[in-house]
Each structure stands twice: as C-alpha cells, then as structure tokens.
mmCIF file of C-alpha atoms and ligand atoms in Angstrom:
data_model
loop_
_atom_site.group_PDB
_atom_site.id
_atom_site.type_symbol
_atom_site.label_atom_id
_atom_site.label_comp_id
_atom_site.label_asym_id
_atom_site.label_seq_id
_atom_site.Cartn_x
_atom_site.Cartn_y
_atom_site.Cartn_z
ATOM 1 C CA UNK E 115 25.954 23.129 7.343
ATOM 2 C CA UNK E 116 23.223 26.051 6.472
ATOM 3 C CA UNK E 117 20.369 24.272 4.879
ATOM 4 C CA UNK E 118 18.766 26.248 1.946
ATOM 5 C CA UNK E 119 17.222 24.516 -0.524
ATOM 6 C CA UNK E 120 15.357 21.242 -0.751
ATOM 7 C CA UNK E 121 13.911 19.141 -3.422
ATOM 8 C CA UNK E 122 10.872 16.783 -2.671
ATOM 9 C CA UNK E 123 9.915 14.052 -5.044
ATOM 10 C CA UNK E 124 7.326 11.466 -5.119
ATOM 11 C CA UNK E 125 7.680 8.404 -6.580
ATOM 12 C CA UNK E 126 6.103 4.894 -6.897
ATOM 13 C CA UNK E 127 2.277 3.866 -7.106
ATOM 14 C CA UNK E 128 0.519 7.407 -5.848
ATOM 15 C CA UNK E 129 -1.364 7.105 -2.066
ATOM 16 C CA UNK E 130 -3.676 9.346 -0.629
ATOM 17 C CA UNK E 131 -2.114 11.815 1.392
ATOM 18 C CA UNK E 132 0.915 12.379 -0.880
ATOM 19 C CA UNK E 133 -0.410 16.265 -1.406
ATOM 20 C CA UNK E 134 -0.367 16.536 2.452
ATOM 21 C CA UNK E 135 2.887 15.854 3.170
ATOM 22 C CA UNK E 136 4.246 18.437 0.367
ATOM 23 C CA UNK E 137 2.174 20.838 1.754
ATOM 24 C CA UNK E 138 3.307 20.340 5.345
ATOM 25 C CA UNK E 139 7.111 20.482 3.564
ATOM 26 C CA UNK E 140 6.297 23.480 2.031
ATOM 27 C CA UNK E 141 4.649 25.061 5.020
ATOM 28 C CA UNK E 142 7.360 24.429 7.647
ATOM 29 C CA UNK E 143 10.237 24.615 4.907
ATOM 30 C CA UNK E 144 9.066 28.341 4.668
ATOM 31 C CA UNK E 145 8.956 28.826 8.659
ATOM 32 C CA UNK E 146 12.526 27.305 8.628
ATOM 33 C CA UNK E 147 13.616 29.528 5.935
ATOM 34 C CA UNK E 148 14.130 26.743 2.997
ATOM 35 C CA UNK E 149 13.471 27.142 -0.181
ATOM 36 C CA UNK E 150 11.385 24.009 -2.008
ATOM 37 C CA UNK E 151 11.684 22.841 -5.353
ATOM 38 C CA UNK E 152 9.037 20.127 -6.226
ATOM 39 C CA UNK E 153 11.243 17.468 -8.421
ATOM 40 C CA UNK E 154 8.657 16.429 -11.073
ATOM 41 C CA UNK E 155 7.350 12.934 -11.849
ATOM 42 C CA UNK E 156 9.367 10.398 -9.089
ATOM 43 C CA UNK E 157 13.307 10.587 -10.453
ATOM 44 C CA UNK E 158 11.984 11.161 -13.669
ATOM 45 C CA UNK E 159 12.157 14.713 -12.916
ATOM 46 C CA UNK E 160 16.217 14.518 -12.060
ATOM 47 C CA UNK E 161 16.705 12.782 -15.488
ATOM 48 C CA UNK E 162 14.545 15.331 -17.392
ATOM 49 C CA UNK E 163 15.057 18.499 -15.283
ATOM 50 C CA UNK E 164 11.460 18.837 -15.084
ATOM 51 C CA UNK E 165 11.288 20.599 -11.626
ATOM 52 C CA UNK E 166 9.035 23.668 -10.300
ATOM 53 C CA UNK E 167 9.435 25.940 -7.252
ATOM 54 C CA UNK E 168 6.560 25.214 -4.602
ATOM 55 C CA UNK E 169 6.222 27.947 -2.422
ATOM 56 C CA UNK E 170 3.103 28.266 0.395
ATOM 57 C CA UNK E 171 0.904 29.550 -2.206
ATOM 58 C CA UNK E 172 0.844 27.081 -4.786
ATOM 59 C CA UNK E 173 0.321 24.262 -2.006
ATOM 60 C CA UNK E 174 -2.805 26.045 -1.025
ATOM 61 C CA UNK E 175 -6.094 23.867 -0.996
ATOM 62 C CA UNK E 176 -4.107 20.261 -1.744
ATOM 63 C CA UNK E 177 -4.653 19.011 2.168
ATOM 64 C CA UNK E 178 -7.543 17.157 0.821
ATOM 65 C CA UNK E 179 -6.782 16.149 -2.457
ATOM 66 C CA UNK E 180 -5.927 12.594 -3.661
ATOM 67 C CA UNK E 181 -2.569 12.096 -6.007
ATOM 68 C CA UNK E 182 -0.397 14.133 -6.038
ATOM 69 C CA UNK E 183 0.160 17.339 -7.552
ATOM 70 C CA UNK E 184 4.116 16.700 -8.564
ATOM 71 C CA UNK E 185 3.125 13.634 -10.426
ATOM 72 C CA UNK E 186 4.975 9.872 -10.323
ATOM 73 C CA UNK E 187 6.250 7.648 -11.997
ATOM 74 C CA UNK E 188 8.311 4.212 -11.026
ATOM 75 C CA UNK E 189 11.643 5.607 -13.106
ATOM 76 C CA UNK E 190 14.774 3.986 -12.002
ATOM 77 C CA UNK E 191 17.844 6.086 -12.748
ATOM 78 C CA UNK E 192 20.148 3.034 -12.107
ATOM 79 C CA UNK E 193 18.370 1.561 -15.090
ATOM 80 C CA UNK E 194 19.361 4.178 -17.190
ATOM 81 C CA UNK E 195 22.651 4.618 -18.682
ATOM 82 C CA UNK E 196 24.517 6.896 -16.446
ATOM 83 C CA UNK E 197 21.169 7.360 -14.413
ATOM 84 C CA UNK E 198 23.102 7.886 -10.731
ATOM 85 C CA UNK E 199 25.842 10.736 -12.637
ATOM 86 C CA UNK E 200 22.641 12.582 -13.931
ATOM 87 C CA UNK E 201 21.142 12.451 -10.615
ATOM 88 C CA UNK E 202 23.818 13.730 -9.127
ATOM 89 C CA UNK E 203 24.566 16.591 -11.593
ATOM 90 C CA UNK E 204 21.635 17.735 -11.457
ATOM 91 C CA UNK E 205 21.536 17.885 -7.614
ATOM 92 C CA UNK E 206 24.472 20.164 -7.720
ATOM 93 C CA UNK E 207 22.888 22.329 -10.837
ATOM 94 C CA UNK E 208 19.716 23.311 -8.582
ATOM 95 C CA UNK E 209 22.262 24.011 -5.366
ATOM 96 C CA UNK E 210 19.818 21.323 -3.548
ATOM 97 C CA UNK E 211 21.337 20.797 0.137
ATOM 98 C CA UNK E 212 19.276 18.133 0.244
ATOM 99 C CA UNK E 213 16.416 15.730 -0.912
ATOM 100 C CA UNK E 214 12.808 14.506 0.474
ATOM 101 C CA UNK E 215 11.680 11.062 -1.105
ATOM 102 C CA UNK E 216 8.269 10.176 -0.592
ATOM 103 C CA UNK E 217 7.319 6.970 -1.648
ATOM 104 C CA UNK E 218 7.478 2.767 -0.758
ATOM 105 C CA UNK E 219 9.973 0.321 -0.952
ATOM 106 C CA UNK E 220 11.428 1.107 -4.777
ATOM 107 C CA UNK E 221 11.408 4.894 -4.108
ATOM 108 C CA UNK E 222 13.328 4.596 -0.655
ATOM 109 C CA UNK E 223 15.701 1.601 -1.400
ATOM 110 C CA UNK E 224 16.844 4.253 -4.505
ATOM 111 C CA UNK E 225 16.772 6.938 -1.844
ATOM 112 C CA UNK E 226 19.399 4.415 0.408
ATOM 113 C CA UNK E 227 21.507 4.129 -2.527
ATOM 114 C CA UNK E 228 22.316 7.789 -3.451
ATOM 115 C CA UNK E 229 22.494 8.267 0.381
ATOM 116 C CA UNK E 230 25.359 5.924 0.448
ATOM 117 C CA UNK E 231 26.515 7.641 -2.931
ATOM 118 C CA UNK E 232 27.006 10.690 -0.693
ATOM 119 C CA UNK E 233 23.704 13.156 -1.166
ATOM 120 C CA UNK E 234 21.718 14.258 1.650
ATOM 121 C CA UNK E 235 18.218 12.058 1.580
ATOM 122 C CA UNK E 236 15.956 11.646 3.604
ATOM 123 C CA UNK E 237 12.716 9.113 3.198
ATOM 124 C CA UNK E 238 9.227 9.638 4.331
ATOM 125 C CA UNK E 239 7.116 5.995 3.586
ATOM 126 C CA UNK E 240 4.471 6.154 1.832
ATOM 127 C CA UNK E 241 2.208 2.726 0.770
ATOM 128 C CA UNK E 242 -1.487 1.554 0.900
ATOM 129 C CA UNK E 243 -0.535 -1.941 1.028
ATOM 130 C CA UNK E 244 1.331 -1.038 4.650
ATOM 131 C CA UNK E 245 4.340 -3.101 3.959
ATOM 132 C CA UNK E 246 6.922 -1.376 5.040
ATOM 133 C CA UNK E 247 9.038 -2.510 7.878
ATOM 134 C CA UNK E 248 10.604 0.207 10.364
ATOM 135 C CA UNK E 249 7.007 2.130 10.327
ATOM 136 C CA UNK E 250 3.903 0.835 12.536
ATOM 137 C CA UNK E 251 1.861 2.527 9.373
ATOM 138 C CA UNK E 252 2.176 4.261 6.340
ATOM 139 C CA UNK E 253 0.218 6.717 5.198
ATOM 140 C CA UNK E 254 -2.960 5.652 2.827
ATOM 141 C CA UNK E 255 -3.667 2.595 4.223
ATOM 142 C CA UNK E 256 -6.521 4.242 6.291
ATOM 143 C CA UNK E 257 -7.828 5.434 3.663
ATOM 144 C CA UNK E 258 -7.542 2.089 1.842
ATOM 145 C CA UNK E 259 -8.824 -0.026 4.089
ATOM 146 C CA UNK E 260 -12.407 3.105 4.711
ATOM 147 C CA UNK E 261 -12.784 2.586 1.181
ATOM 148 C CA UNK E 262 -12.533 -1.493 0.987
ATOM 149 C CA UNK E 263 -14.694 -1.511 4.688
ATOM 150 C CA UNK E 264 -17.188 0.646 3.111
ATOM 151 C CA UNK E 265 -17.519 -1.274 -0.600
ATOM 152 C CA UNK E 266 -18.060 -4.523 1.980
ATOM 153 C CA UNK E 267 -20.537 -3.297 3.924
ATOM 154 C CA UNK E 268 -22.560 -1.832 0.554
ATOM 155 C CA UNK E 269 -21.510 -5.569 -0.876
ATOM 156 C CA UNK E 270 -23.430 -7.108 2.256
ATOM 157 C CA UNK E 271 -26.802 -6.001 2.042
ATOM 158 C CA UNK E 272 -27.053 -7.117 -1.563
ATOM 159 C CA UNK E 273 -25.217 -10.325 -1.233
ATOM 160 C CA UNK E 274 -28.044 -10.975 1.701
ATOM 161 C CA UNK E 275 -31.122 -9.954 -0.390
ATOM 162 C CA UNK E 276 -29.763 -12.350 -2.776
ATOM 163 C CA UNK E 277 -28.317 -14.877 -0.619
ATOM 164 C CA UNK E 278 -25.245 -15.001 -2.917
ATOM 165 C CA UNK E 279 -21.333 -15.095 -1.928
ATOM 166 C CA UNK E 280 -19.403 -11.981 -2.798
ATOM 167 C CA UNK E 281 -15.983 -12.069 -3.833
ATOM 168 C CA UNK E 282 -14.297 -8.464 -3.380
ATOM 169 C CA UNK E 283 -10.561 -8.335 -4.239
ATOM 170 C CA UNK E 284 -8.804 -5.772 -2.212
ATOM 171 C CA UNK E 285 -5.386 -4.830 -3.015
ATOM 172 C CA UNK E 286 -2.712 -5.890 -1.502
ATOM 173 C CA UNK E 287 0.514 -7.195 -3.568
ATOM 174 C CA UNK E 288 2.752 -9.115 -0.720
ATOM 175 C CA UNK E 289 1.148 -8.437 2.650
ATOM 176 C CA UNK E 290 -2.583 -8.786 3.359
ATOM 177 C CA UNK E 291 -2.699 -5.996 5.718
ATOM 178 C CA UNK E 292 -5.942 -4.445 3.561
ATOM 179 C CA UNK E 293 -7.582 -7.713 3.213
ATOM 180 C CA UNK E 294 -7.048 -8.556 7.207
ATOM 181 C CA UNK E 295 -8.241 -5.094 8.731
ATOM 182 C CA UNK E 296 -10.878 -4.235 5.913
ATOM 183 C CA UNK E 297 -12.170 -7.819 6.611
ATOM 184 C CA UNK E 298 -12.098 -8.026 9.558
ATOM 185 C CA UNK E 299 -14.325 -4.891 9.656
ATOM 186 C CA UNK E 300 -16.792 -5.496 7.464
ATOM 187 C CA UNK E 301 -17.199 -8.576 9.185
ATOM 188 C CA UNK E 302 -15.890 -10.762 6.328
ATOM 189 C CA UNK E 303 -16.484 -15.037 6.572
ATOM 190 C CA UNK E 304 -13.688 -15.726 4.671
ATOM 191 C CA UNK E 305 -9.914 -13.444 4.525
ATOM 192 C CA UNK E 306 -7.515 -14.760 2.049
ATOM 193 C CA UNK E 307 -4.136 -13.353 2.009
ATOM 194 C CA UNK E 308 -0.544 -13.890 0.267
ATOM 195 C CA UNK E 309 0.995 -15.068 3.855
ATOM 196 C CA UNK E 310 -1.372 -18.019 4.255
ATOM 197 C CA UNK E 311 -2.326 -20.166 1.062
ATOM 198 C CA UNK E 312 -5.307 -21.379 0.858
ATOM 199 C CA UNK E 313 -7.155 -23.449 -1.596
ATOM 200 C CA UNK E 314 -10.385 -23.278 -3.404
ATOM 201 C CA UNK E 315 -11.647 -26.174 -1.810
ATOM 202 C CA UNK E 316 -10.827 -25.124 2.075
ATOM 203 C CA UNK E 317 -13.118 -21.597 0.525
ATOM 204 C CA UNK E 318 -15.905 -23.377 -0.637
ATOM 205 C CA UNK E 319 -15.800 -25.396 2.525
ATOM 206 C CA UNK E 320 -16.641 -22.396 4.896
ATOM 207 C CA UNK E 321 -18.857 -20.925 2.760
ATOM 208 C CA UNK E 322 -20.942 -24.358 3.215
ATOM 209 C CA UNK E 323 -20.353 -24.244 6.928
ATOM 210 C CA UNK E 324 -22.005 -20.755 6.947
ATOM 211 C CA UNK E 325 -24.708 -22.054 4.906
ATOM 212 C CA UNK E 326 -25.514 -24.704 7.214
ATOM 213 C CA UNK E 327 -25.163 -22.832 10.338
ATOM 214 C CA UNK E 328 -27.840 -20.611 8.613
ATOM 215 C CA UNK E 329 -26.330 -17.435 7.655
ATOM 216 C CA UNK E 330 -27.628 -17.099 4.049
ATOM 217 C CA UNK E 331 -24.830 -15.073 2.326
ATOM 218 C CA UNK E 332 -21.317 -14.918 2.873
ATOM 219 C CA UNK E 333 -18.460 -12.619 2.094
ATOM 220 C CA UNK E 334 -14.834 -13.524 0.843
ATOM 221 C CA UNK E 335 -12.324 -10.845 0.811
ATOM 222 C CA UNK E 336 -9.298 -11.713 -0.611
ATOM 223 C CA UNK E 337 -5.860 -9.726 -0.966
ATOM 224 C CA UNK E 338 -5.057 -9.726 -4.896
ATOM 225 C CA UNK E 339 -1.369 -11.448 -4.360
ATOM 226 C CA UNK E 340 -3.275 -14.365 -2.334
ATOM 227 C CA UNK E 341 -2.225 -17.604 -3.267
ATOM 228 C CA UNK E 342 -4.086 -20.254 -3.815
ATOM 229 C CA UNK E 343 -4.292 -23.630 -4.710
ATOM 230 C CA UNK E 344 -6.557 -24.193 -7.976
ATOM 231 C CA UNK E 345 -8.100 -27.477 -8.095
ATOM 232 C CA UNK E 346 -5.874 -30.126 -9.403
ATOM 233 C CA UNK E 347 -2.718 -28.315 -8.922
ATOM 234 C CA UNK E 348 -0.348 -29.589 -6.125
ATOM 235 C CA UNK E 349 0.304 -26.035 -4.483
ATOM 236 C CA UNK E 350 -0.981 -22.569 -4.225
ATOM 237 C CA UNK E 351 -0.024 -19.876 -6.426
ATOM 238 C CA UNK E 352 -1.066 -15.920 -7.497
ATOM 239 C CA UNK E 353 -3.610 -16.653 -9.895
ATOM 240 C CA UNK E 354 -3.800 -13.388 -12.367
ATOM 241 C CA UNK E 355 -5.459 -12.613 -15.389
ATOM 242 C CA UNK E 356 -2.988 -10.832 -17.585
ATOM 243 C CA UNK E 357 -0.345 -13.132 -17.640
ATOM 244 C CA UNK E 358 2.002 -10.200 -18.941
ATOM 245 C CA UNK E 359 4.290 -8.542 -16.701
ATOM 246 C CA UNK E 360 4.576 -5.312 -15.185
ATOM 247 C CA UNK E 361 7.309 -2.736 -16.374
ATOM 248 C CA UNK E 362 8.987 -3.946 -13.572
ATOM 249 C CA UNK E 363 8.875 -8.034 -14.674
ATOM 250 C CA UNK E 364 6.243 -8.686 -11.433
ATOM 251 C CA UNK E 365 3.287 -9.931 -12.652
ATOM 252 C CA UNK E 366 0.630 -7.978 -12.803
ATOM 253 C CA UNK E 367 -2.087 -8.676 -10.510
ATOM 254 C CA UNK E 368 -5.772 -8.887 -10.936
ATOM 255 C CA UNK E 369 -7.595 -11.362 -11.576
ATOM 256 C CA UNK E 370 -8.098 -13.881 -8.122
ATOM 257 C CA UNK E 371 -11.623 -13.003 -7.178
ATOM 258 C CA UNK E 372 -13.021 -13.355 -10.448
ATOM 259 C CA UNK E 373 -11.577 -17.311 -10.207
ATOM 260 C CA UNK E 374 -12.253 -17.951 -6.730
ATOM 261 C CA UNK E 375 -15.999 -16.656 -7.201
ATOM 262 C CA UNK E 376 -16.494 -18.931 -10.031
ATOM 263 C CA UNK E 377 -15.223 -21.605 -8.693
ATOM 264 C CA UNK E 378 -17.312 -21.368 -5.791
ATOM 265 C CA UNK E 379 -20.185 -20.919 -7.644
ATOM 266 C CA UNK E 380 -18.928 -24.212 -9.728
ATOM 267 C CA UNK E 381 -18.012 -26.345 -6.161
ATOM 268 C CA UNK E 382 -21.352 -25.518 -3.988
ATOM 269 C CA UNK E 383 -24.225 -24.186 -6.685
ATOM 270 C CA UNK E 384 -24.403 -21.184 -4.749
ATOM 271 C CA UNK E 385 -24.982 -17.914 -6.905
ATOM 272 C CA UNK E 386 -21.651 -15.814 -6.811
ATOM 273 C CA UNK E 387 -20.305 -12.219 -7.509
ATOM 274 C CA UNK E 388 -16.743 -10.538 -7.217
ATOM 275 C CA UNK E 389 -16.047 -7.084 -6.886
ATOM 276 C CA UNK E 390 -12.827 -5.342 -8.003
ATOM 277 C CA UNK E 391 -12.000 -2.331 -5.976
ATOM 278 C CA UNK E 392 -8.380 -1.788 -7.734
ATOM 279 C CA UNK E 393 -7.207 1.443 -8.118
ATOM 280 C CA UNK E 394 -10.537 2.999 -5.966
ATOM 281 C CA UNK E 395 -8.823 2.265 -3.037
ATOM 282 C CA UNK E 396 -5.825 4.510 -3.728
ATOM 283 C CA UNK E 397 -7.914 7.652 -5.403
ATOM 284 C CA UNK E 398 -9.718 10.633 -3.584
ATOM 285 C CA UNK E 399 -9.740 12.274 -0.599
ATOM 286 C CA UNK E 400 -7.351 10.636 2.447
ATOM 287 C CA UNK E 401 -9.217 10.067 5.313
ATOM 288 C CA UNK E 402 -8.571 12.930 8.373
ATOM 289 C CA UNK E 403 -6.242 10.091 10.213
ATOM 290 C CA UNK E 404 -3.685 9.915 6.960
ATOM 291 C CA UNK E 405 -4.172 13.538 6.296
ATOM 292 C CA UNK E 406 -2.807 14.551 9.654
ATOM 293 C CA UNK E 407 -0.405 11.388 9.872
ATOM 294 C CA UNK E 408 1.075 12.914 6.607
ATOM 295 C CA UNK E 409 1.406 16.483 8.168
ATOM 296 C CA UNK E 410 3.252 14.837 11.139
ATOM 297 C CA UNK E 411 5.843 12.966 8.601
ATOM 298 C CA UNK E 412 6.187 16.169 6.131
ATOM 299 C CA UNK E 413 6.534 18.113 9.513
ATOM 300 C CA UNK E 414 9.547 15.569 10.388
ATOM 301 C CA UNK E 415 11.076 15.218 7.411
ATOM 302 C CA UNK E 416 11.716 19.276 6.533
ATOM 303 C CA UNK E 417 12.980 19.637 10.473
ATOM 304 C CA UNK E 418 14.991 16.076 10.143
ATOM 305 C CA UNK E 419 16.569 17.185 6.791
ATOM 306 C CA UNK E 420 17.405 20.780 8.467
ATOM 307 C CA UNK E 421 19.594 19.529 11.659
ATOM 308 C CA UNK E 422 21.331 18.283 8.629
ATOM 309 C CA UNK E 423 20.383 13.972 8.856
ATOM 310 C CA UNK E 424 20.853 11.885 6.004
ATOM 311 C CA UNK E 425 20.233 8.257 5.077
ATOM 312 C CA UNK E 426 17.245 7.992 7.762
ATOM 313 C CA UNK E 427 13.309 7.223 7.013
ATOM 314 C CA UNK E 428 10.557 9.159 9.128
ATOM 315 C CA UNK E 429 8.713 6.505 11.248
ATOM 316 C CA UNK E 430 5.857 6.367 13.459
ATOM 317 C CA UNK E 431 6.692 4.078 16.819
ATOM 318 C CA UNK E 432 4.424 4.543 20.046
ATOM 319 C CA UNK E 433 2.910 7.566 18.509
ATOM 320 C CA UNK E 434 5.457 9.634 17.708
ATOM 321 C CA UNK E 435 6.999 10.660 14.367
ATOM 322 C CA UNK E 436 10.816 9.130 14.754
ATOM 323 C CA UNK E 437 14.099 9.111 11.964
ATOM 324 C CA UNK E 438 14.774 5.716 11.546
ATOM 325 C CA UNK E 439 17.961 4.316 8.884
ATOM 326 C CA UNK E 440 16.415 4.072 5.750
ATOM 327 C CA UNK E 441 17.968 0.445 5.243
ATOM 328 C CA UNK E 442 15.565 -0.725 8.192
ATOM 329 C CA UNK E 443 12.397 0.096 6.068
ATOM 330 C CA UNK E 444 13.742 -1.541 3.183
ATOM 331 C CA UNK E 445 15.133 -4.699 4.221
ATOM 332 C CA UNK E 446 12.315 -6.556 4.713
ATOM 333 C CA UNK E 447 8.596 -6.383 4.601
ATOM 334 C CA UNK E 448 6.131 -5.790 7.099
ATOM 335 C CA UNK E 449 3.690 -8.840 6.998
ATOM 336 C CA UNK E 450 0.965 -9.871 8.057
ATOM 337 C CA UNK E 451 1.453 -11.710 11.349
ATOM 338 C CA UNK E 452 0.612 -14.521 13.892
ATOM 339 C CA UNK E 453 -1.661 -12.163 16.338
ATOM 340 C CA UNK E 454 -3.052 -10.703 13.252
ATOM 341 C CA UNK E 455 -3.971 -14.162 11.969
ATOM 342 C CA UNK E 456 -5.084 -15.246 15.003
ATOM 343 C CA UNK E 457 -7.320 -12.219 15.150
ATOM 344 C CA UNK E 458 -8.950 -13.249 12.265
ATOM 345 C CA UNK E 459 -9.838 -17.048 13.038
ATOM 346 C CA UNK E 460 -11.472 -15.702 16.059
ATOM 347 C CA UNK E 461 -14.044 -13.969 13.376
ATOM 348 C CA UNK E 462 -13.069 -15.903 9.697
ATOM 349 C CA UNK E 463 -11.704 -18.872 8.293
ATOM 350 C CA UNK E 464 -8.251 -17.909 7.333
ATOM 351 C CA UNK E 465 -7.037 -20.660 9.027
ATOM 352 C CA UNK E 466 -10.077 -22.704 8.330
ATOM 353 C CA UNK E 467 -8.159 -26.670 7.439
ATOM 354 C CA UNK E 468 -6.816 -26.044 10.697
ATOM 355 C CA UNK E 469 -9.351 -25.026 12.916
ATOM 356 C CA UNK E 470 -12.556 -28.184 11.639
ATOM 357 C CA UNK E 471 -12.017 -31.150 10.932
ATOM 358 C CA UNK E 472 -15.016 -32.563 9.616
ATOM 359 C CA UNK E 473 -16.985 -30.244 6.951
ATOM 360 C CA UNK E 474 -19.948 -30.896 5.638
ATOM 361 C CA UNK E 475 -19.961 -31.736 1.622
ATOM 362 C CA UNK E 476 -21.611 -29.929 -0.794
ATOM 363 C CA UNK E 477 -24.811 -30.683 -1.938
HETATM 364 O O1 F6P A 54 1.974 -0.992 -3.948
HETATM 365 C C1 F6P A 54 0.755 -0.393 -3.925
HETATM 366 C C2 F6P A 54 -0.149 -1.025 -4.944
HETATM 367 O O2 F6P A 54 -1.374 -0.348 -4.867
HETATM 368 C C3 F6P A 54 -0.341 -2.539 -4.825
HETATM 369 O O3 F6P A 54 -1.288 -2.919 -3.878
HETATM 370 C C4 F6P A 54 -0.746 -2.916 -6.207
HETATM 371 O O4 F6P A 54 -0.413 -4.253 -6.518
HETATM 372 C C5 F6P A 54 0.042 -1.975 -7.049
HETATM 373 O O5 F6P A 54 0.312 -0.834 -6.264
HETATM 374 C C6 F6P A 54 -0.675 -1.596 -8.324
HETATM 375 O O6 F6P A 54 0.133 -0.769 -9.050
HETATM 376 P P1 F6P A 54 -0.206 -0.065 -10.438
HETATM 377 O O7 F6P A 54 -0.505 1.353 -10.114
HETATM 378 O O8 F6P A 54 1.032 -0.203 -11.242
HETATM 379 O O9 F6P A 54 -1.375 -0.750 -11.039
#
C-alpha cells in the first residue's frame, strides 16, 4: 500500500528532543513524498480534532528547542467513553495511512492497543527516566543526566566551603538510571535508587564514614521514587510530600531529599541542604547526543512507517536505529541492574550494609 499521509503525536511527560524527531519526520516525510499532519496535544488531539499540517517550513529552527511544539498531554482515549471509536473515526476523516507515537510507556502501550485494533502505528520511545525495555536509551536522558551532573558538580564546591551534606533529588520515578549515571559522575558518596532500599540510618552511616576518613562534605543523590526505610518503620517505602495522587492515581513524587537531608542533619549534627532539580532536568535545549539520537529515530520511524510496518517501536541496539514489536518496550521496565550497581559500590555506598560491617557511631 501507497503511503500518503501521516499523523505524528506526542504524548506523555515532554523530553528534550521531542522537536527533533518531528522535524526529522517532517524532513524525510517530504523527501519520501508524505504528507504530515501534527496531531495536537498527545491523543487529545484525535478526541478534539485539534490537528495542524507541518510541512518543512514550519519545523524550521525547532532542532534545538526543548518541549515540543505539538504540545502533550497524558489523555487516555480508552478512558473516555467511546475514546478507541473516536480515534478511529477520526483516523479515517484525515485519510491518515498511518500514525507516529512519540512518547514512554503510557503513550506506546496505547499505541500497541490501536495497533492490535487494526491502525497502522508505529512507536518511537521517548523518556528521561530511560525505562524503557527493548531500547539501550531513550532520548532525553542525556540531557537529563548533563543537567543533574552539572547541578552536582555546582552543589560540590559549596557543600565543601561549607563542609555540609547535599541532598539533590534527581528524577527518576521507577528506575534510578538518572540517579546512577548522574552520580556516578559527579562523583556522588551516596546513590539511592527505587531498585535498592535503603534506610536513613545505612545514609547517615556513610556520610560518617566519609567524615572520618576526612573528606569534609559529602553528596547524596537520590532518585525521587527511592525507597527508604524512615526510622522506626519496619520497611522502606517512597516517602513524598503531597500525599495526593496524580491524575493517573500514582502518587506524586517529590519530597525524599528534603526528609533524608533532615534526617541526616537530625542523626549526625552535620549541617545539611537538598536540592530539587524536578522539572529542570526535562526543560531546554537537548544535548547534541539526544538531538542527533532523535534525528536517527524520526529518520526510522517515517522510512519504517513507509515500507508499510505496523505494531513495531524504533530501537537503538549496537548502534543502530532497529523496529522492534512495540509489546517488547512495554512489557517490562528497563532497571537499573547488577553491573550497574556494582559500578556504583566501586565509587558509593549504594550497597553500603553490605559492603562494612562495623561503622563508626555518630558523635
Ligand atoms: O516519566 C518522566 C518523569 O519525568 C518522571 O521522572 C517523573 O516522575 C514524572 O515524569 C513527572 O511528571 P509530571 O510532569 O507529571 O510532573
């Protein structure tokens, strides 16, 4: 079958580098002799026919920018009445041959189902937090994990002139690849991440250990789904802030760093801070390494889509941009694992009750 026209949505939490993969749609779409029609705010835009034609010209000057420029939102047709029909109708009403979803695990597992409902999808993955299985990286982590190095390494010369810990809460909501790899280059003493509980006290302990080895300020970086174990409770847990959920029912994170740091301060009398980075991590600029890793996806997913593939997920294995089933990304996450961890006890304490066995008390 001809291909002629395409939508391309973007959906979920935005990620820098979202603008670069439209634009390298839009670019090769045109070369290919497709016509583009930018689907407006996730699958918002298919309930609320709010769409717009992108042609080469309007995607002009977005390679850099952060967002993206057809909006998102974390709409779930299937949780609106008749949701999937209007989807579908309106598929047929813009003659769309087929569909480009750019986004993480909610966006794609919706983009599996109407695959299997018969339209012609295909995914590209798209997530800071690098969860996704089927992909050795998405794009925007690199730029997540620049922008969390860089706050560190600011964080460490003040933390040193003032001898003080400093807490900085990276994002992160299941796996801690941002707290591991931002960590574990900006030299952190401490990485705390949602695959490994850890407790206040096993914190406090290495931040003593530093002490006494005479290193005079430490840094904790912890992922801000980390468990942990408060003090008096009998097993770790996400410790949050706002205790309301999210529109999706998951809680809504925020909130760890602020209780480990004054609990540390509480445990070992030594001065603390926490840092927030939040939402900085996921604005701005991507770096050149997810700009260009979301031209080779876009690239992929316009030529994938055009030999006439559904149902598949544009991945990068052994350095090359590969269609892999969309089910594979989705079925389970990509987490933060044993060489990874034992990376980091060569440098940190993630795996600090393990590793000593007799730490010195506080004083
Ligand atoms: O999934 C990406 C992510 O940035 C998570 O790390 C974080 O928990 C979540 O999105 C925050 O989402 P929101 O934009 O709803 O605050």
């Amino acid at each position: 079958m001809h291909v002629r026209k395409v939508g391309i949505l973007t959906g979920g939490g935005d990620c820098p580098g979202l603008n670069a993969v439209i634009r390298a749609v839009v670019t090769r779409a045109e070369q290919l002799g497709i016509e583009v029609l930018g689907v407006r705010g996730g699958w918002r835009g298919f309930l609320e026919n709010d769409t717009e034609e992108l042609s080469r010209q309007r995607t002009r000057g977005i390679l850099d920018a952060g967002g993206t420029i057809l909006g998102t939102t974390r709409t779930n047709p299937f949780q609106v009445k008749g949701g999937p029909e209007r989807v579908e109708a309106a598929f047929s009403a813009w003659a769309l041959d087929g569909l480009i979803a750019v986004g993480g695990e909610g966006t794609l597992s919706l983009a599996t189902k109407f695959h299997e409902r018969g339209l012609r999808v295909v995914g590209v993955p798209k997530t800071i937090d690098n969860d996704l299985s089927g992909t050795e990286v998405t794009f925007g982590f690199d730029t997540a994990i620049s922008v969390a190095t860089e706050a560190i390494d600011r964080l460490r010369t003040t933390a040193e002139a003032h001898e003080r810990v400093m807490v900085v809460e990276v994002m992160g909501r299941n796996a801690g690849w941002i707290a591991v790899q931002a960590g574990l280059a900006g030299g952190a003493d401490v990485i705390a991440i949602p695959e490994r509980p850890t407790t206040v006290d096993d914190i406090c302990k290495v931040v003593l250990t530093r002490r006494a080895e005479g290193k005079t300020f430490s840094i904790v970086v912890i992922a801000e789904g980390a468990l942990v174990q408060e003090r008096g409770a009998s097993e770790a847990h996400l410790v949050v802030s706002n205790k309301s959920p999210d529109a999706f029912g998951r809680p809504r994170l925020g909130g760890v760093g602020a209780y480990v740091a004054r609990e540390i301060e509480e445990l070992t009398g030594i001065e603390s801070r926490v840092t927030v980075l939040g939402h900085v991590q996921r604005g701005g600029t991507p770096t050149a390494r997810d700009r260009v890793l979301a031209l080779r996806y876009g690239v992929k997913a316009i030529e994938t889509i055009a030999e006439g593939a559904s149902g598949v997920m544009m991945a990068l294995r052994a350095d090359e941009i590969i269609a892999v089933p969309l089910v594979d990304a989705t079925r389970e996450r990509k987490l933060v694992d044993e060489p990874w961890i034992r990376l980091c006890d060569v440098f940190t304490d993630v795996l600090w009750a393990k590793r000593r066995t007799s730490p010195p008390t506080s004083t």
